[in-house]
Tab-separated table of C-alpha atoms in Angstrom:
chain	number	residue	atom	x	y	z
A	26	MET	CA	158.638	-7.831	75.999
A	27	LEU	CA	162.129	-8.408	74.599
A	28	THR	CA	162.758	-12.043	73.781
A	29	GLY	CA	166.202	-13.636	73.923
A	30	GLU	CA	167.777	-17.065	73.664
A	31	GLU	CA	167.712	-18.773	77.056
A	32	LYS	CA	170.027	-21.575	78.049
A	33	PHE	CA	171.780	-23.007	81.083
A	34	VAL	CA	175.551	-23.146	81.360
A	35	ARG	CA	177.753	-24.933	83.880
A	36	SER	CA	180.213	-23.421	86.312
A	37	GLY	CA	181.635	-26.463	88.049
A	38	GLN	CA	178.682	-28.141	89.739
A	39	VAL	CA	176.489	-25.034	89.498
A	40	ARG	CA	173.996	-24.567	86.679
A	41	LEU	CA	173.414	-20.932	85.661
A	42	TRP	CA	170.469	-19.500	83.752
A	43	THR	CA	171.508	-17.170	80.935
A	44	GLU	CA	169.815	-15.151	78.205
A	45	ARG	CA	171.423	-13.867	75.012
A	46	PHE	CA	170.218	-11.128	72.668
A	47	GLY	CA	171.479	-9.811	69.336
A	48	ARG	CA	173.881	-11.170	66.727
A	49	PRO	CA	176.635	-13.557	67.916
A	50	ASP	CA	179.119	-11.862	65.584
A	51	ASP	CA	178.664	-8.486	67.262
A	52	PRO	CA	180.831	-7.366	70.212
A	53	THR	CA	179.561	-8.865	73.472
A	54	VAL	CA	178.319	-6.914	76.461
A	55	LEU	CA	177.991	-9.109	79.569
A	56	LEU	CA	175.654	-7.620	82.187
A	57	VAL	CA	176.474	-8.625	85.780
A	58	MET	CA	173.859	-7.770	88.383
A	59	GLY	CA	174.301	-6.907	92.058
A	60	THR	CA	173.781	-8.643	95.375
A	61	SER	CA	170.806	-11.026	95.544
A	62	THR	CA	169.349	-9.615	92.325
A	63	GLN	CA	168.258	-11.665	89.339
A	64	GLY	CA	169.647	-11.032	85.870
A	65	ILE	CA	166.322	-9.562	84.776
A	66	GLY	CA	167.272	-6.596	86.968
A	67	TRP	CA	168.887	-5.378	83.750
A	68	PRO	CA	165.765	-3.986	82.103
A	69	ASP	CA	164.643	-4.873	78.596
A	70	GLU	CA	164.886	-1.213	77.613
A	71	LEU	CA	168.616	-1.134	78.359
A	72	VAL	CA	169.203	-4.471	76.678
A	73	GLY	CA	167.267	-3.377	73.589
A	74	ALA	CA	169.241	-0.137	73.311
A	75	LEU	CA	172.496	-2.035	73.447
A	76	VAL	CA	171.390	-4.576	70.857
A	77	ASN	CA	170.135	-1.830	68.551
A	78	SER	CA	173.584	-0.189	68.785
A	79	GLY	CA	175.232	-3.343	67.353
A	80	ARG	CA	176.076	-5.402	70.411
A	81	GLN	CA	175.381	-8.937	71.504
A	82	VAL	CA	174.064	-8.795	75.091
A	83	ILE	CA	174.103	-11.532	77.709
A	84	ARG	CA	172.505	-11.367	81.125
A	85	PHE	CA	172.326	-14.155	83.705
A	86	ASP	CA	171.149	-15.201	87.141
A	87	HIS	CA	173.922	-15.490	89.730
A	88	ARG	CA	174.050	-18.689	91.719
A	89	ASP	CA	171.374	-18.589	94.451
A	90	THR	CA	169.118	-16.270	92.430
A	91	GLY	CA	166.332	-16.686	89.916
A	92	ARG	CA	166.448	-19.905	87.900
A	93	SER	CA	170.108	-20.689	88.600
A	94	ASP	CA	171.080	-23.371	91.076
A	95	SER	CA	170.993	-22.803	94.819
A	96	VAL	CA	174.022	-23.689	96.925
A	97	ASP	CA	174.226	-25.023	100.467
A	98	PHE	CA	176.456	-22.253	101.778
A	99	THR	CA	177.181	-24.106	105.050
A	100	THR	CA	178.819	-27.035	103.287
A	101	HIS	CA	179.944	-25.192	100.133
A	102	PRO	CA	180.756	-21.574	101.085
A	103	TYR	CA	181.809	-19.314	98.227
A	104	ALA	CA	183.368	-15.892	97.754
A	105	LEU	CA	183.766	-13.169	95.131
A	106	ALA	CA	186.302	-15.289	93.230
A	107	ASP	CA	183.721	-18.060	92.805
A	108	MET	CA	181.143	-15.631	91.492
A	109	ALA	CA	183.760	-14.266	89.098
A	110	ALA	CA	184.376	-17.824	87.915
A	111	ASP	CA	180.640	-18.150	87.284
A	112	THR	CA	180.773	-14.983	85.214
A	113	ALA	CA	183.649	-16.331	83.123
A	114	ALA	CA	181.751	-19.624	82.722
A	115	VAL	CA	178.852	-17.694	81.148
A	116	LEU	CA	181.250	-16.321	78.521
A	117	ASP	CA	182.606	-19.823	77.972
A	118	GLY	CA	179.097	-21.132	77.507
A	119	TYR	CA	178.664	-18.832	74.515
A	120	GLY	CA	182.200	-19.246	73.160
A	121	VAL	CA	183.092	-15.611	73.930
A	122	PRO	CA	186.803	-15.139	74.754
A	123	ALA	CA	186.398	-11.539	76.007
A	124	ALA	CA	183.532	-9.133	76.580
A	125	HIS	CA	182.653	-5.620	77.620
A	126	ILE	CA	181.831	-6.243	81.284
A	127	VAL	CA	179.102	-4.043	82.748
A	128	GLY	CA	178.533	-4.636	86.452
A	129	SER	CA	176.253	-3.060	89.009
A	130	SER	CA	177.210	-2.960	92.715
A	131	LEU	CA	178.434	-6.493	93.531
A	132	GLY	CA	178.483	-7.125	89.780
A	133	ALA	CA	180.973	-4.250	89.400
A	134	ALA	CA	183.160	-5.816	92.079
A	135	ILE	CA	183.074	-9.044	90.072
A	136	GLY	CA	184.077	-7.045	87.021
A	137	GLN	CA	186.977	-5.530	88.955
A	138	TRP	CA	188.081	-8.999	90.054
A	139	LEU	CA	188.089	-10.282	86.475
A	140	ALA	CA	189.901	-7.180	85.207
A	141	VAL	CA	192.642	-7.733	87.811
A	142	HIS	CA	193.005	-11.522	87.799
A	143	HIS	CA	191.780	-12.477	84.306
A	144	ALA	CA	192.367	-9.366	82.261
A	145	VAL	CA	192.193	-11.277	78.979
A	146	ARG	CA	188.431	-11.749	79.469
A	147	VAL	CA	187.679	-8.013	79.860
A	148	ARG	CA	187.577	-5.754	76.789
A	149	THR	CA	186.263	-2.804	78.808
A	150	LEU	CA	184.832	-2.425	82.292
A	151	THR	CA	181.828	-0.341	83.300
A	152	ALA	CA	181.349	-0.165	87.075
A	153	LEU	CA	177.927	1.130	88.096
A	154	ALA	CA	177.061	2.076	91.716
A	155	SER	CA	180.071	0.345	93.198
A	156	SER	CA	183.074	0.616	95.489
A	157	PRO	CA	186.636	-0.669	95.310
A	158	MET	CA	186.430	-4.467	95.577
A	159	GLY	CA	188.947	-4.437	98.443
A	160	ASN	CA	186.937	-1.969	100.498
A	161	ASN	CA	185.547	-3.651	103.614
A	162	PRO	CA	182.623	-1.533	104.801
A	163	GLY	CA	182.010	-3.587	107.937
A	164	PRO	CA	183.876	-1.409	110.470
A	165	ALA	CA	182.401	1.833	109.079
A	166	TRP	CA	178.924	0.339	109.157
A	167	ALA	CA	179.396	-0.828	112.753
A	168	ARG	CA	180.560	2.604	113.831
A	169	ALA	CA	177.678	4.298	112.048
A	170	MET	CA	175.132	1.986	113.672
A	171	ALA	CA	176.676	2.785	117.031
A	172	GLY	CA	176.394	6.506	116.334
A	173	GLN	CA	180.148	6.941	116.047
A	174	PRO	CA	181.944	8.874	113.257
A	175	ALA	CA	183.807	7.074	110.513
A	176	ALA	CA	187.579	6.778	110.755
A	177	ALA	CA	189.610	9.190	108.623
A	178	ASP	CA	190.717	6.467	106.200
A	179	GLU	CA	187.248	4.916	105.779
A	180	LEU	CA	184.815	5.491	102.950
A	181	PRO	CA	181.437	6.773	104.212
A	182	PRO	CA	178.776	4.288	105.354
A	183	PRO	CA	175.268	4.183	103.915
A	184	THR	CA	172.839	6.980	104.651
A	185	ALA	CA	170.789	7.121	107.848
A	186	ARG	CA	167.640	6.435	105.861
A	187	PHE	CA	169.143	3.206	104.508
A	188	PHE	CA	170.272	2.141	107.996
A	189	ASN	CA	166.813	2.860	109.407
A	190	HIS	CA	165.219	0.799	106.655
A	191	VAL	CA	167.502	-2.154	107.425
A	192	MET	CA	166.810	-1.918	111.160
A	193	ASP	CA	163.058	-1.691	110.591
A	194	SER	CA	163.246	-4.866	108.515
A	195	VAL	CA	165.037	-6.655	111.333
A	196	LYS	CA	162.614	-5.451	113.993
A	197	ALA	CA	159.483	-6.304	111.991
A	198	PRO	CA	160.160	-9.411	109.913
A	199	ARG	CA	157.665	-10.112	107.124
A	200	THR	CA	155.830	-13.425	107.297
A	201	THR	CA	153.498	-13.466	104.260
A	202	VAL	CA	154.445	-13.363	100.601
A	203	GLN	CA	152.602	-10.072	100.151
A	204	GLN	CA	154.413	-8.524	103.093
A	205	ARG	CA	157.759	-9.632	101.709
A	206	MET	CA	156.953	-8.273	98.267
A	207	ASP	CA	155.835	-4.958	99.755
A	208	ALA	CA	159.090	-4.813	101.746
A	209	ALA	CA	161.104	-5.527	98.578
A	210	VAL	CA	159.398	-2.655	96.789
A	211	GLN	CA	160.225	-0.388	99.727
A	212	THR	CA	163.855	-1.469	99.569
A	213	TRP	CA	164.022	-0.472	95.911
A	214	ARG	CA	162.420	2.840	96.851
A	215	VAL	CA	165.128	3.525	99.452
A	216	LEU	CA	167.884	2.479	97.038
A	217	ASN	CA	166.465	4.859	94.439
A	218	GLY	CA	167.455	7.759	96.688
A	219	ASP	CA	165.469	10.820	97.664
A	220	VAL	CA	166.142	13.135	94.722
A	221	LEU	CA	164.764	11.603	91.531
A	222	PRO	CA	161.241	10.154	91.029
A	223	PHE	CA	160.595	6.501	91.839
A	224	ASP	CA	158.437	4.397	89.497
A	225	GLU	CA	156.692	2.207	92.071
A	226	PRO	CA	154.484	0.313	89.575
A	227	ALA	CA	157.583	-0.705	87.599
A	228	ALA	CA	159.355	-1.804	90.775
A	229	ARG	CA	156.337	-3.835	91.904
A	230	LEU	CA	156.060	-5.580	88.526
A	231	PHE	CA	159.752	-6.443	88.748
A	232	VAL	CA	159.380	-7.846	92.284
A	233	GLU	CA	156.372	-9.911	91.240
A	234	HIS	CA	158.287	-11.271	88.257
A	235	CYS	CA	161.204	-12.185	90.469
A	236	TYR	CA	158.945	-14.033	92.886
A	237	ALA	CA	157.254	-15.892	90.038
A	238	ARG	CA	160.450	-17.155	88.414
A	239	ALA	CA	162.723	-17.839	91.392
A	240	ASP	CA	163.387	-21.446	92.346
A	241	ASN	CA	164.565	-20.568	95.850
A	242	LEU	CA	164.081	-16.969	96.974
A	243	ALA	CA	165.656	-17.487	100.396
A	244	ALA	CA	168.956	-18.627	98.870
A	245	ALA	CA	169.721	-15.107	97.658
A	246	SER	CA	170.695	-14.136	101.211
A	247	ASN	CA	173.843	-16.244	100.702
A	248	HIS	CA	175.254	-13.326	98.708
A	249	ASP	CA	175.473	-11.345	101.947
A	250	LEU	CA	177.561	-14.155	103.447
A	251	ALA	CA	179.819	-14.301	100.429
A	252	GLY	CA	180.207	-10.521	100.464
A	253	ARG	CA	181.613	-10.627	103.999
A	254	ARG	CA	184.583	-12.737	102.918
A	255	TRP	CA	187.649	-10.540	102.328
A	256	ASP	CA	190.215	-12.931	100.848
A	257	ASP	CA	193.607	-11.726	99.644
A	258	ASP	CA	192.602	-11.973	95.973
A	259	ARG	CA	190.005	-9.283	96.704
A	260	ARG	CA	192.635	-6.954	98.102
A	261	ALA	CA	194.754	-7.000	94.942
A	262	SER	CA	195.656	-3.549	93.678
A	263	LEU	CA	193.235	-2.054	91.173
A	264	SER	CA	196.243	-0.339	89.581
A	265	ARG	CA	196.728	-3.653	87.751
A	266	ILE	CA	193.599	-3.063	85.674
A	267	THR	CA	194.494	-2.327	82.042
A	268	ALA	CA	190.965	-2.380	80.565
A	269	ALA	CA	189.435	0.996	79.738
A	270	THR	CA	187.142	1.655	82.692
A	271	LEU	CA	184.057	3.815	83.128
A	272	VAL	CA	182.847	4.433	86.687
A	273	LEU	CA	179.177	5.435	86.698
A	274	HIS	CA	177.970	6.666	90.074
A	275	GLY	CA	175.009	8.526	91.444
A	276	SER	CA	175.434	11.716	93.438
A	277	ASP	CA	172.771	10.448	95.861
A	278	ASP	CA	173.623	6.762	96.217
A	279	PRO	CA	172.329	5.796	99.687
A	280	LEU	CA	174.331	2.540	99.896
A	281	PHE	CA	177.671	3.671	98.436
A	282	PRO	CA	177.807	7.465	98.725
A	283	GLN	CA	179.573	9.366	95.962
A	284	ALA	CA	183.010	9.071	97.607
A	285	HIS	CA	182.983	5.332	96.830
A	286	GLY	CA	182.762	5.945	93.094
A	287	GLU	CA	185.440	8.631	93.309
A	288	ALA	CA	187.746	6.271	95.210
A	289	LEU	CA	187.185	3.498	92.653
A	290	ALA	CA	188.004	5.796	89.729
A	291	GLU	CA	191.118	7.072	91.496
A	292	GLN	CA	192.490	3.556	91.972
A	293	ILE	CA	192.068	2.402	88.367
A	294	PRO	CA	194.568	3.877	85.882
A	295	ALA	CA	192.951	6.341	83.448
A	296	ALA	CA	189.443	5.477	84.610
A	297	GLN	CA	186.684	7.829	83.519
A	298	LEU	CA	184.326	8.980	86.280
A	299	GLU	CA	180.770	9.988	85.433
A	300	ILE	CA	178.686	11.282	88.323
A	301	VAL	CA	174.955	11.205	87.515
A	302	PRO	CA	173.114	13.989	89.396
A	303	GLY	CA	170.400	12.704	91.701
A	304	MET	CA	170.908	9.053	90.866
A	305	GLY	CA	170.684	6.551	93.705
A	306	HIS	CA	172.041	3.031	93.961
A	307	HIS	CA	169.741	1.320	91.458
A	308	PRO	CA	168.851	3.630	88.551
A	309	PHE	CA	166.357	1.518	86.641
A	310	PHE	CA	163.208	2.544	88.512
A	311	SER	CA	163.772	6.249	87.948
A	312	PRO	CA	162.272	7.524	84.665
A	313	GLY	CA	164.861	8.522	82.082
A	314	LEU	CA	167.884	6.991	83.790
A	315	THR	CA	167.809	3.696	81.886
A	316	GLU	CA	168.240	5.559	78.631
A	317	ARG	CA	171.058	7.662	80.111
A	318	ILE	CA	172.905	4.636	81.460
A	319	ALA	CA	172.507	2.832	78.121
A	320	GLY	CA	173.959	5.829	76.295
A	321	SER	CA	176.981	5.928	78.589
A	322	ILE	CA	177.624	2.212	78.090
A	323	ILE	CA	177.297	2.516	74.315
A	324	ARG	CA	179.796	5.386	74.155
A	325	HIS	CA	182.249	3.545	76.409
A	326	THR	CA	182.099	0.249	74.497
A	327	THR	CA	182.486	1.737	71.009
């Protein structure tokens, strides 16, 4: 197992768990994970490849995940801007003025927000399995769940299999820890997509590790509440992004179909779009994809 330097940093009143690898004098890659997912979702294999290529790597637990502080969302609601402020606070905690920001899903939206509103902090941006940060999928999702077609100006909703998985989870809530862990593994299976192999033992080990280290597992659902807030800062034009940007997207992403990655790349000046054949929404439980993603990040951050 890869061993890094762990420490907690402050973002206002919130304490965030972080882990640093590599030499502090090397260029910094900051890994920003997606909705409700702990920082260890960035696998050791990817971190190790980046470190071996001459980069300092930092990963962290978002607020309400893992070992970071939980927030009472009712009394202290937060939005994408607050999670972006957390991300900048992690850099501050290590004295890093600017970093190569690599974000997955929600983490890529956070990276977009920083690249628009705090461009000085972003050396390059890599957006993995994401969508334009100003895209509100709510109406398209509602239409899809009602069996209605998407509007002409809407990006496509998730796949039917993903919708069915979500609805099954609502109809049959899990009550025991084992049931919840089994359901989490199934969620990762669905997010993997239907084309490439799924490493279930690796996914199960990850879920077990997350359960073992989390201070408050239920708090992660607050990310869904934060994600539904569409403030004006989130609607800022992505044409303002000046950082060199790589959009990495799977051809079989069940949550954000390929058109989302294409739309994101179109909106960012000179963005490079790399479509990975067969890749779903979370690539790290499909054999061989971690190495491919690491290679793409290394080439982009050189």
